[in-house]
Amino acid sequence: MALGFVFAWLVQRQWKRALSLTIALLGVSGLNLLLKNLFARSRPQLWERIVDVRYYSFPSGHAMVSLVVYGLLGYALARRFPQWRVPIVAVTATLVGSIGLTRLYLGVHWPTDVAAGFAAGLVWLIACILAFEMSQNADLRAKFDRFLQKQSSK
């Protein structure tokens, strides 16, 4: 789905949106691998699983990636269609939350794995949205630069 949006935005010559989503995808994938290797937590063995998973458990990559991808797509849609903002946010939150719950239902993650995936994904999503907004808005960029200057002078 995300690659479909990237392709559609490239066809429409919306370079910044396509680049933002591509960076978000690459970044969250790298972050997921880094954190999984850093923590190296084994998966729960609560019952016989119906899916076969072989990599580490913490954090949940599905939770992290879904929050970033669907969050960024939901953000882009809500920005494009402000009159539909509430339903877009509701559908996005329901979809992402459902993906997290399925990881628990399938027995492939502990609840803390999913919570950590959502937390790490939220941090990356916010960074991606801020970067996109700053690339679109020179005034916001100037405010951010002034904020950084104040912080460095303290």
mmCIF file with all atom_site columns, N, CA and C in Angstrom, residues 134 137-149:
data_model
loop_
_atom_site.group_PDB
_atom_site.id
_atom_site.type_symbol
_atom_site.label_atom_id
_atom_site.label_alt_id
_atom_site.label_comp_id
_atom_site.label_asym_id
_atom_site.label_entity_id
_atom_site.label_seq_id
_atom_site.pdbx_PDB_ins_code
_atom_site.Cartn_x
_atom_site.Cartn_y
_atom_site.Cartn_z
_atom_site.occupancy
_atom_site.B_iso_or_equiv
_atom_site.pdbx_formal_charge
_atom_site.auth_seq_id
_atom_site.auth_comp_id
_atom_site.auth_asym_id
_atom_site.auth_atom_id
_atom_site.pdbx_PDB_model_num
ATOM 1  N N  . MET A 1 134 ? 8.510  21.016 7.834  1.00 0.00 ? 134 MET A N  1
ATOM 2  C CA . MET A 1 134 ? 9.575  22.019 7.727  1.00 0.00 ? 134 MET A CA 1
ATOM 3  C C  . MET A 1 134 ? 10.035 22.168 6.286  1.00 0.00 ? 134 MET A C  1
ATOM 4  N N  . ASN A 1 137 ? 7.298  24.415 4.772  1.00 0.00 ? 137 ASN A N  1
ATOM 5  C CA . ASN A 1 137 ? 6.942  25.681 5.392  1.00 0.00 ? 137 ASN A CA 1
ATOM 6  C C  . ASN A 1 137 ? 8.196  26.405 5.880  1.00 0.00 ? 137 ASN A C  1
ATOM 7  N N  . ALA A 1 138 ? 8.596  27.453 5.185  1.00 0.00 ? 138 ALA A N  1
ATOM 8  C CA . ALA A 1 138 ? 9.795  28.211 5.540  1.00 0.00 ? 138 ALA A CA 1
ATOM 9  C C  . ALA A 1 138 ? 9.642  28.894 6.890  1.00 0.00 ? 138 ALA A C  1
ATOM 10 N N  . ASP A 1 139 ? 8.433  29.361 7.242  1.00 0.00 ? 139 ASP A N  1
ATOM 11 C CA . ASP A 1 139 ? 8.203  30.021 8.522  1.00 0.00 ? 139 ASP A CA 1
ATOM 12 C C  . ASP A 1 139 ? 8.418  29.040 9.680  1.00 0.00 ? 139 ASP A C  1
ATOM 13 N N  . LEU A 1 140 ? 7.921  27.836 9.525  1.00 0.00 ? 140 LEU A N  1
ATOM 14 C CA . LEU A 1 140 ? 8.115  26.809 10.551 1.00 0.00 ? 140 LEU A CA 1
ATOM 15 C C  . LEU A 1 140 ? 9.593  26.479 10.697 1.00 0.00 ? 140 LEU A C  1
ATOM 16 N N  . ARG A 1 141 ? 10.311 26.432 9.591  1.00 0.00 ? 141 ARG A N  1
ATOM 17 C CA . ARG A 1 141 ? 11.749 26.177 9.615  1.00 0.00 ? 141 ARG A CA 1
ATOM 18 C C  . ARG A 1 141 ? 12.468 27.266 10.403 1.00 0.00 ? 141 ARG A C  1
ATOM 19 N N  . ALA A 1 142 ? 12.087 28.523 10.171 1.00 0.00 ? 142 ALA A N  1
ATOM 20 C CA . ALA A 1 142 ? 12.709 29.647 10.870 1.00 0.00 ? 142 ALA A CA 1
ATOM 21 C C  . ALA A 1 142 ? 12.419 29.579 12.374 1.00 0.00 ? 142 ALA A C  1
ATOM 22 N N  . LYS A 1 143 ? 11.186 29.233 12.754 1.00 0.00 ? 143 LYS A N  1
ATOM 23 C CA . LYS A 1 143 ? 10.841 29.092 14.174 1.00 0.00 ? 143 LYS A CA 1
ATOM 24 C C  . LYS A 1 143 ? 11.664 27.971 14.818 1.00 0.00 ? 143 LYS A C  1
ATOM 25 N N  . PHE A 1 144 ? 11.822 26.884 14.120 1.00 0.00 ? 144 PHE A N  1
ATOM 26 C CA . PHE A 1 144 ? 12.592 25.762 14.644 1.00 0.00 ? 144 PHE A CA 1
ATOM 27 C C  . PHE A 1 144 ? 14.054 26.156 14.812 1.00 0.00 ? 144 PHE A C  1
ATOM 28 N N  . ASP A 1 145 ? 14.601 26.906 13.852 1.00 0.00 ? 145 ASP A N  1
ATOM 29 C CA . ASP A 1 145 ? 15.983 27.379 13.960 1.00 0.00 ? 145 ASP A CA 1
ATOM 30 C C  . ASP A 1 145 ? 16.153 28.293 15.172 1.00 0.00 ? 145 ASP A C  1
ATOM 31 N N  . ARG A 1 146 ? 15.179 29.204 15.398 1.00 0.00 ? 146 ARG A N  1
ATOM 32 C CA . ARG A 1 146 ? 15.247 30.078 16.573 1.00 0.00 ? 146 ARG A CA 1
ATOM 33 C C  . ARG A 1 146 ? 15.170 29.267 17.859 1.00 0.00 ? 146 ARG A C  1
ATOM 34 N N  . PHE A 1 147 ? 14.334 28.244 17.882 1.00 0.00 ? 147 PHE A N  1
ATOM 35 C CA . PHE A 1 147 ? 14.217 27.378 19.061 1.00 0.00 ? 147 PHE A CA 1
ATOM 36 C C  . PHE A 1 147 ? 15.548 26.686 19.344 1.00 0.00 ? 147 PHE A C  1
ATOM 37 N N  . LEU A 1 148 ? 16.191 26.170 18.309 1.00 0.00 ? 148 LEU A N  1
ATOM 38 C CA . LEU A 1 148 ? 17.486 25.500 18.485 1.00 0.00 ? 148 LEU A CA 1
ATOM 39 C C  . LEU A 1 148 ? 18.548 26.468 18.978 1.00 0.00 ? 148 LEU A C  1
ATOM 40 N N  . GLN A 1 149 ? 18.524 27.692 18.460 1.00 0.00 ? 149 GLN A N  1
ATOM 41 C CA . GLN A 1 149 ? 19.495 28.706 18.912 1.00 0.00 ? 149 GLN A CA 1
ATOM 42 C C  . GLN A 1 149 ? 19.307 29.038 20.386 1.00 0.00 ? 149 GLN A C  1
#
